[in-house]
Each structure stands twice: as structure tokens, then as C-alpha cells.
XYZ file of C-alpha atoms in Angstrom:
421
model
C 0.000 0.000 0.000
C 0.680 2.589 -0.222
C 3.423 -0.231 3.063
C 2.187 0.023 6.542
C 6.041 1.558 8.781
C 1.009 -1.530 8.294
C -2.437 2.363 12.584
C -1.101 3.193 14.508
C -3.219 0.233 13.617
C -1.813 -2.594 15.614
C -4.976 -4.691 15.433
C -4.997 -4.643 11.684
C -6.602 -1.253 11.365
C -4.955 2.067 10.677
C -1.171 2.056 10.411
C 1.642 4.044 8.986
C 3.544 2.574 6.146
C 5.790 2.814 3.137
C 3.613 3.316 0.087
C 0.722 4.648 2.106
C 2.478 5.922 5.137
C 5.722 5.436 6.889
C 6.332 1.842 7.940
C 6.362 1.002 11.607
C 6.804 -2.659 10.872
C 9.619 -4.250 8.927
C 11.057 -7.717 8.915
C 8.899 -8.352 11.928
C 8.679 -4.846 13.349
C 10.545 -1.698 12.488
C 10.962 0.786 15.277
C 10.709 4.521 14.817
C 14.037 5.799 16.169
C 13.938 8.226 19.062
C 14.684 11.791 18.091
C 17.831 11.674 20.186
C 19.080 8.472 18.570
C 21.248 9.947 15.829
C 22.818 13.185 14.566
C 20.559 12.994 11.511
C 17.457 13.014 13.664
C 18.854 15.819 15.784
C 19.283 17.766 12.553
C 15.608 17.145 11.796
C 14.664 18.437 15.255
C 16.780 21.552 14.684
C 15.159 22.029 11.267
C 11.686 21.832 12.774
C 12.635 24.394 15.412
C 14.063 26.717 12.754
C 10.890 26.310 10.694
C 8.716 27.335 13.612
C 10.919 30.329 14.399
C 10.809 31.350 10.744
C 7.022 31.259 10.487
C 6.059 32.067 14.054
C 3.024 29.820 14.042
C 1.079 27.268 12.027
C -1.190 29.803 10.354
C 1.760 31.792 9.001
C 3.280 28.601 7.612
C -0.075 27.605 6.105
C -0.397 30.981 4.413
C 2.937 30.526 2.673
C 2.108 26.956 1.658
C -1.233 28.139 0.314
C 0.558 30.665 -1.894
C 2.957 27.951 -3.044
C 0.070 25.597 -3.876
C -1.577 28.332 -5.914
C 1.651 28.767 -7.861
C 1.481 25.022 -8.633
C -1.903 25.399 -10.279
C -4.273 24.589 -7.410
C -7.488 26.576 -7.837
C -8.584 29.191 -5.341
C -11.862 27.315 -4.813
C -9.944 24.178 -3.785
C -7.601 26.143 -1.526
C -10.558 27.786 0.179
C -12.388 24.503 0.749
C -9.209 22.800 1.944
C -7.636 25.448 4.147
C -10.336 27.821 5.421
C -10.773 26.826 9.068
C -8.065 24.156 9.013
C -6.469 23.417 12.415
C -3.112 22.344 13.745
C -3.729 18.939 15.344
C -1.592 18.288 18.417
C -2.832 14.702 18.526
C -1.239 14.040 15.139
C 2.146 15.152 16.481
C 1.710 13.006 19.587
C 1.115 9.963 17.387
C 3.981 10.912 15.092
C 6.336 11.003 18.081
C 4.967 7.792 19.611
C 7.587 5.088 20.101
C 6.426 1.721 21.437
C 8.631 0.308 24.158
C 8.128 -3.290 23.060
C 8.477 -4.803 19.632
C 5.378 -6.832 18.873
C 6.095 -10.476 18.194
C 4.945 -11.602 14.764
C 2.663 -14.284 16.204
C 0.911 -11.651 18.313
C 0.384 -9.506 15.229
C -0.965 -12.471 13.244
C -3.237 -13.520 16.113
C -5.106 -10.257 15.699
C -4.704 -9.614 11.964
C -5.797 -13.154 11.049
C -8.217 -13.794 13.897
C -11.222 -16.131 13.501
C -13.494 -13.074 13.474
C -11.417 -11.397 10.761
C -11.554 -14.601 8.700
C -15.329 -14.990 9.088
C -15.918 -11.334 8.243
C -13.642 -11.689 5.229
C -15.647 -14.598 3.883
C -18.881 -12.660 4.409
C -17.394 -9.577 2.733
C -16.204 -11.593 -0.252
C -19.621 -13.245 -0.574
C -21.313 -9.841 -0.446
C -19.033 -8.341 -3.112
C -18.127 -11.509 -5.021
C -19.155 -10.224 -8.447
C -17.105 -7.042 -8.085
C -14.108 -8.868 -6.606
C -14.040 -11.444 -9.404
C -14.428 -8.717 -12.011
C -11.297 -7.060 -10.632
C -9.542 -10.414 -10.458
C -10.193 -10.953 -14.163
C -9.143 -7.399 -15.009
C -5.916 -7.242 -12.970
C -4.978 -10.866 -12.308
C -5.063 -10.433 -8.517
C -7.144 -13.063 -6.679
C -10.375 -11.873 -5.096
C -9.331 -13.188 -1.671
C -6.087 -11.166 -1.781
C -8.033 -7.977 -2.568
C -10.391 -8.663 0.334
C -7.519 -9.588 2.662
C -5.774 -6.247 1.991
C -9.076 -4.565 2.780
C -9.398 -6.561 5.992
C -5.903 -5.860 7.285
C -5.995 -2.189 6.278
C -9.335 -1.114 7.730
C -11.185 -4.205 8.975
C -13.281 -4.175 5.804
C -13.985 -0.474 6.022
C -15.108 -0.364 9.638
C -12.066 1.617 10.765
C -10.213 3.640 8.145
C -9.877 6.684 10.362
C -11.742 9.906 10.954
C -8.858 12.362 10.806
C -9.062 15.084 8.192
C -6.328 14.134 5.725
C -5.672 17.804 5.061
C -5.311 18.688 8.749
C -3.084 15.675 9.379
C -0.753 16.365 6.464
C -0.623 20.111 7.106
C 0.277 19.456 10.748
C 2.968 16.956 9.762
C 4.302 19.252 7.046
C 4.718 22.026 9.603
C 5.918 20.034 12.605
C 6.339 16.348 11.754
C 9.360 14.095 11.536
C 9.252 14.013 7.723
C 8.143 17.479 6.770
C 9.174 17.429 3.100
C 7.422 14.134 2.543
C 4.257 15.455 4.183
C 4.376 18.629 2.077
C 4.494 16.569 -1.088
C 1.555 14.483 0.095
C -0.402 17.601 1.064
C 0.056 19.050 -2.410
C -1.038 15.715 -3.920
C -4.150 15.790 -1.714
C -4.988 19.245 -3.049
C -4.627 18.004 -6.623
C -7.034 15.136 -5.883
C -9.629 17.598 -4.596
C -8.985 19.919 -7.535
C -9.645 17.074 -9.959
C -13.021 16.401 -8.377
C -12.439 12.909 -6.985
C -13.430 13.869 -3.429
C -14.580 16.954 -1.537
C -12.169 18.397 1.004
C -14.451 17.740 3.966
C -14.890 14.084 2.915
C -11.165 13.333 2.632
C -10.746 11.248 5.779
C -8.278 8.665 6.983
C -5.521 7.921 9.446
C -3.523 10.456 11.446
C -0.594 9.936 9.063
C -2.497 10.773 5.884
C -3.565 7.325 4.624
C -7.042 7.448 3.145
C -10.073 5.293 2.614
C -10.845 1.597 2.842
C -7.417 0.378 1.762
C -5.364 3.288 3.064
C -3.724 5.034 0.120
C -1.578 8.067 0.749
C -2.347 10.870 -1.724
C 0.628 10.228 -4.028
C -0.316 6.550 -4.282
C -3.899 7.549 -4.963
C -2.707 9.692 -7.852
C -0.579 6.874 -9.243
C -2.809 3.842 -8.710
C -6.414 4.726 -7.862
C -8.941 3.576 -10.464
C -12.525 4.511 -11.278
C -13.947 1.017 -10.941
C -17.627 1.923 -11.301
C -17.154 4.316 -14.260
C -18.828 7.282 -12.587
C -15.977 9.650 -13.442
C -14.502 9.735 -9.927
C -11.984 7.637 -8.037
C -13.695 7.184 -4.698
C -11.833 4.905 -2.264
C -14.032 6.171 0.572
C -17.500 5.246 -0.670
C -17.305 3.122 -3.830
C -16.414 -0.557 -3.291
C -15.702 -1.082 -7.023
C -13.227 1.810 -6.854
C -11.676 0.379 -3.671
C -11.215 -3.078 -5.168
C -10.036 -1.841 -8.563
C -7.525 0.541 -7.000
C -6.140 -2.124 -4.664
C -5.842 -4.715 -7.422
C -4.270 -2.168 -9.759
C -1.670 -1.291 -7.144
C -0.669 -4.930 -6.709
C -0.663 -5.557 -10.452
C 1.606 -2.562 -10.998
C 3.794 -3.820 -8.141
C 4.500 -6.998 -10.119
C 1.740 -9.414 -9.174
C 1.962 -12.542 -11.341
C -1.430 -14.021 -12.146
C -1.803 -17.702 -11.423
C 1.096 -17.902 -8.970
C 0.774 -18.357 -5.208
C 2.356 -15.937 -2.767
C 4.536 -18.740 -1.426
C 4.306 -21.760 0.818
C 5.252 -22.954 4.279
C 8.405 -25.094 4.207
C 10.618 -27.253 6.406
C 14.337 -26.552 6.451
C 17.209 -29.011 6.819
C 19.148 -29.066 10.088
C 22.221 -27.574 8.413
C 20.363 -24.755 6.658
C 22.408 -21.570 6.227
C 20.242 -18.793 7.707
C 22.577 -16.062 6.481
C 21.336 -16.516 2.897
C 19.510 -13.421 1.746
C 19.666 -13.872 -2.022
C 16.834 -15.257 -4.138
C 17.041 -18.645 -5.779
C 14.810 -20.816 -7.905
C 12.607 -23.379 -6.220
C 14.840 -26.088 -7.685
C 17.903 -24.541 -6.063
C 16.171 -24.342 -2.694
C 15.029 -27.941 -3.069
C 18.639 -28.965 -3.745
C 19.489 -27.542 -0.296
C 16.862 -29.753 1.314
C 14.019 -27.229 1.541
C 10.699 -29.114 1.442
C 7.093 -27.969 1.360
C 5.049 -28.669 4.478
C 2.148 -29.621 2.198
C 2.493 -30.913 -1.332
C 5.253 -29.696 -3.612
C 7.249 -26.487 -3.590
C 5.730 -23.761 -5.783
C 7.611 -23.355 -9.043
C 9.426 -20.032 -8.644
C 12.246 -18.709 -10.785
C 13.166 -16.264 -8.010
C 12.205 -16.879 -4.389
C 13.485 -16.213 -0.895
C 13.279 -18.340 2.233
C 12.237 -16.393 5.325
C 12.159 -17.359 9.002
C 10.438 -14.430 10.743
C 10.772 -16.031 14.198
C 14.105 -17.748 13.710
C 14.904 -21.427 13.467
C 12.378 -22.375 16.144
C 9.426 -20.916 14.210
C 7.765 -21.512 10.852
C 9.700 -21.056 7.596
C 8.342 -19.947 4.225
C 9.421 -19.807 0.613
C 8.084 -16.559 -0.883
C 7.943 -15.508 -4.513
C 7.128 -12.425 -6.617
C 3.587 -12.058 -5.315
C 4.792 -11.860 -1.729
C 7.142 -9.099 -2.879
C 4.167 -7.324 -4.492
C 2.365 -7.334 -1.129
C 5.531 -5.941 0.453
C 5.326 -3.054 -2.010
C 1.985 -2.238 -0.429
C 3.557 -2.259 3.025
C 7.210 -3.185 3.425
C 6.833 -5.422 6.481
C 7.166 -9.186 6.519
C 4.544 -9.446 9.257
C 2.093 -7.414 7.167
C 2.660 -9.413 3.982
C 2.359 -12.698 5.851
C -0.874 -11.495 7.465
C -2.386 -10.596 4.082
C -1.231 -13.865 2.519
C -2.485 -16.121 5.299
C -5.742 -14.187 5.734
C -6.385 -14.627 1.998
C -5.683 -18.357 2.317
C -8.107 -18.634 5.222
C -10.825 -16.664 3.412
C -10.429 -19.014 0.441
C -10.592 -22.079 2.702
C -6.956 -23.088 2.396
C -4.959 -24.446 5.329
C -3.100 -22.099 7.639
C 0.382 -22.201 9.157
C 1.168 -25.692 10.452
C 4.381 -25.145 12.404
C 4.323 -23.575 15.841
C 5.567 -20.130 16.789
C 8.011 -19.817 19.739
C 5.381 -18.254 21.964
C 7.446 -18.684 25.100
C 9.982 -16.152 23.821
C 9.394 -12.720 25.373
C 9.858 -9.773 22.990
C 12.814 -7.448 23.476
C 12.283 -3.841 24.435
C 14.025 -1.060 22.546
C 16.465 -0.760 25.439
C 17.054 -4.515 25.274
C 17.973 -4.245 21.601
C 20.338 -1.358 22.340
C 21.949 -3.421 25.097
C 22.239 -6.388 22.737
C 23.931 -4.202 20.145
C 26.306 -2.664 22.651
C 27.255 -6.062 24.049
C 27.882 -7.392 20.545
C 30.090 -4.385 19.804
C 31.959 -4.872 23.085
C 32.512 -8.547 22.258
C 34.017 -7.687 18.875
C 30.984 -8.365 16.714
C 30.755 -4.953 15.095
C 27.115 -4.047 14.446
C 27.365 -0.260 14.295
C 25.452 2.289 16.350
C 23.328 0.874 19.174
C 20.071 2.386 17.926
C 17.508 -0.187 19.076
C 16.752 -1.382 15.527
C 17.261 -5.018 14.545
C 18.702 -4.273 11.121
C 20.867 -6.474 8.875
C 24.145 -5.483 10.562
C 22.816 -6.447 13.987
C 21.454 -9.724 12.653
C 24.797 -10.526 10.992
C 26.679 -9.811 14.218
C 24.199 -11.872 16.210
C 24.576 -14.800 13.808
C 28.355 -14.658 14.226
C 27.950 -14.705 18.010
C 25.508 -17.620 17.821
C 27.878 -19.545 15.577
C 30.750 -19.061 18.027
C 28.492 -20.210 20.872
C 27.430 -23.374 19.055
C 23.844 -22.112 18.646
C 21.873 -22.293 15.399
C 22.904 -18.997 13.762
C 19.481 -17.718 12.691
C 19.979 -14.069 13.745
C 16.765 -14.077 15.796
C 17.200 -12.016 18.972
C 15.817 -13.508 22.176
C 15.989 -12.762 25.884
C 18.138 -15.879 26.388
C 20.698 -14.612 23.864
C 20.727 -11.242 25.578
C 21.451 -12.968 28.899
C 24.348 -14.870 27.335
C 25.821 -11.573 26.117
C 25.392 -10.009 29.549
């Protein structure tokens, strides 16, 4: 979408993400770094302070942006409808600054995103809109259950896509947010959407971070991918289900969805599997390493990755181009796996067979920083201790595990942290 950093929607409703918003989840969960975590972020803080000194207040800033938007061709009627009476929203800034203390384990995320209720509601939603969903499947090559699953994870089938004014949210973030230039670009895109007649300013609603409608498009993604599915001359992802489904399917098709292929499959790995592999291989090459499907045969992929989102003690998956297309919607493994498995459940296919390591407690941000510092102290250079489990930290952790005679899967646990302490 148009990811993601997936609401903040932690129950499968509104989230920030990559194509739609700024992703909060990645791999399993991406953290938003604290503003004191790096010189770059301190520079952003200084820039925000300078901006506020320059303009004095939000209304002065808005006046200058309004003049800029007019110079970019936005009509005076649109500017009046969009900006007359607009407010600075402190709540938006509070949410923008929010930093969860705990990373959410992927199985906890899936428990809520792919709950029995979400599955039942997805089947009912697909039955209610089956004709439209299958029309979009034929047009774009994206299965009906995938379209509905995106809808379910993004807004719980439209029951919770947010009631923030998109214009107020983006204007607030453009003036005082962490990514001001990004928000300014999205605000201008929102004005163009109103100017083109797709939606009235007062009806442009969504999440605090500017994601809009049933499947949570940010304005620039709306401009690029939204489709008039009911041929009424407007692209309405707020009120028209044909437009919602067509726009979602079009996004995935443009992201590289390959009709007729599955997203991937659950697999079992050999005992000597090399977890440091990050490159893509054909299914035949993975099979030559001993990778086997949990059910049936491996899908026939020319280019696929093997992922273990909870390490060697959790389920493993082989994922192909269609999984990568879902990641384009929201660049988070947990999100893509939720969409994929929710779609399977809606269609009546079996779910994940292997167990998650539910006895493993998640690490806090401070825990991850401590882990990184201990790895650095022990000679496993992972870079700045920033609380983010990125590729450098995972590589250092794998090296430590290997030296300790532990399966080197790069999955951080409380027991590994204790060993380092």
C-alpha cells in the first residue's frame, strides 16, 4: 500500500507505512528511532525548530504553503475549501512522536490480523461483493481473496479507516512532523485530488498519518494507482467498493503481481540450513538444499526467498514475486504474511502448520540497544546501538551464535541477551 512503517493500527486497522504511510513494521517490526538516537534526527529536530521560528506559528506557515500551492496550479476554490478553518492537530504530532517500548512479536500480530473473526468477516465480505471482486480479479490478475484480505488488514473491511481530516493531518505533519518534506508533497497531492473532483475536502478522511479510505492510500499513491472502478468519473476509495477493489488490485498488479502464482508456501528446512542466505534462488535450487514444502510440492518459482520471521524455532516460508508485491503495499514481513495467510483462510486453504516460539518474550528497545552494545563490546561490530534489529545487527548476532554453538538464525531472544550479559 501505499506499506504500513502496516495504525497506529496494531490490530490490523490504521497504520503508517511505506507506500501509504511510513512503515512502523519491517522484517517483523521496524521501530521509529527516538529523536535523540542519531545526529541525523537531531538535525531534523533543529530544522523543525528553525521552521517554527521562521514562520512564528502554524497559520503563518499555512499561508505561505497556500501561496505555493496556488503557484502550482491549485485553484482558489480548492484552496478555500481545503484550508479555510483548518487546524493544527496536536494529537497528530503526539502519534507521530509515539515510540512503542516493546516490539510486537509476529505471532501476536498475526493472532489479531488473522483472527477467527477477521476470517469470518472476510468470507462474508467476499460473498457480499463476489461479483465485483471477481471482475477485478479478471481485469488485474489479482485473486479476489487477496483484494479482500488487503481490505481486511488495512481497515477491517472499512469499519475503521480513520476519521482524521487528511488535510489537517498532512498540514500538521508538514509544519511540525518528523518528515516534513514528505508530508508537504503528500499535502500538495491531496490538493490536486480535490482539484480534480475525486473527493470533496471535507470528505477526505483517513488515518492520522495521511492514509485514506478503505485500503489506506496516501495521496501520491492515490494519484498513481487509484482507479474509477464503477465508471462514474470519480476515483472514490471512501464510498465506492468497485473503486476500492479496482484501485487495490491495480496497485498490486503494478507492483509486479503474477497471475496464477501463489504468494509462497510454508516449508521445512534441513538441520544444516544456512540462515545467512539473503539472495533469491529458484525453487529447484532451494530444493537442492533440502528445503521441502510442508504440504504438497514447492511452488515453481524462478526467483524466491526463504524467510524465518521467528528464527529457526518458528515456521519457515518460501516466498515468490507475489509476496514481494504485497511488500510493495507495506514493506513489512509481518504485514505481507498477514495478508497472505488471511487470503488463504478466506479461500478455505490451510493455515500455518508449524508452531511459533510463543514462550519467547519480545525485546524492548532498550534490550535491543543493550544487545547491540554487548555485541560491539565482544568484537561483533554491528554499528550504532540504535535499538533497531537491522541487517548489521542480525549478521553480528549470527556470528555470536555460531561461536556459541547455537543455530545462527539471527533471531534475537531474551536468552541470547542474557548470554551476552
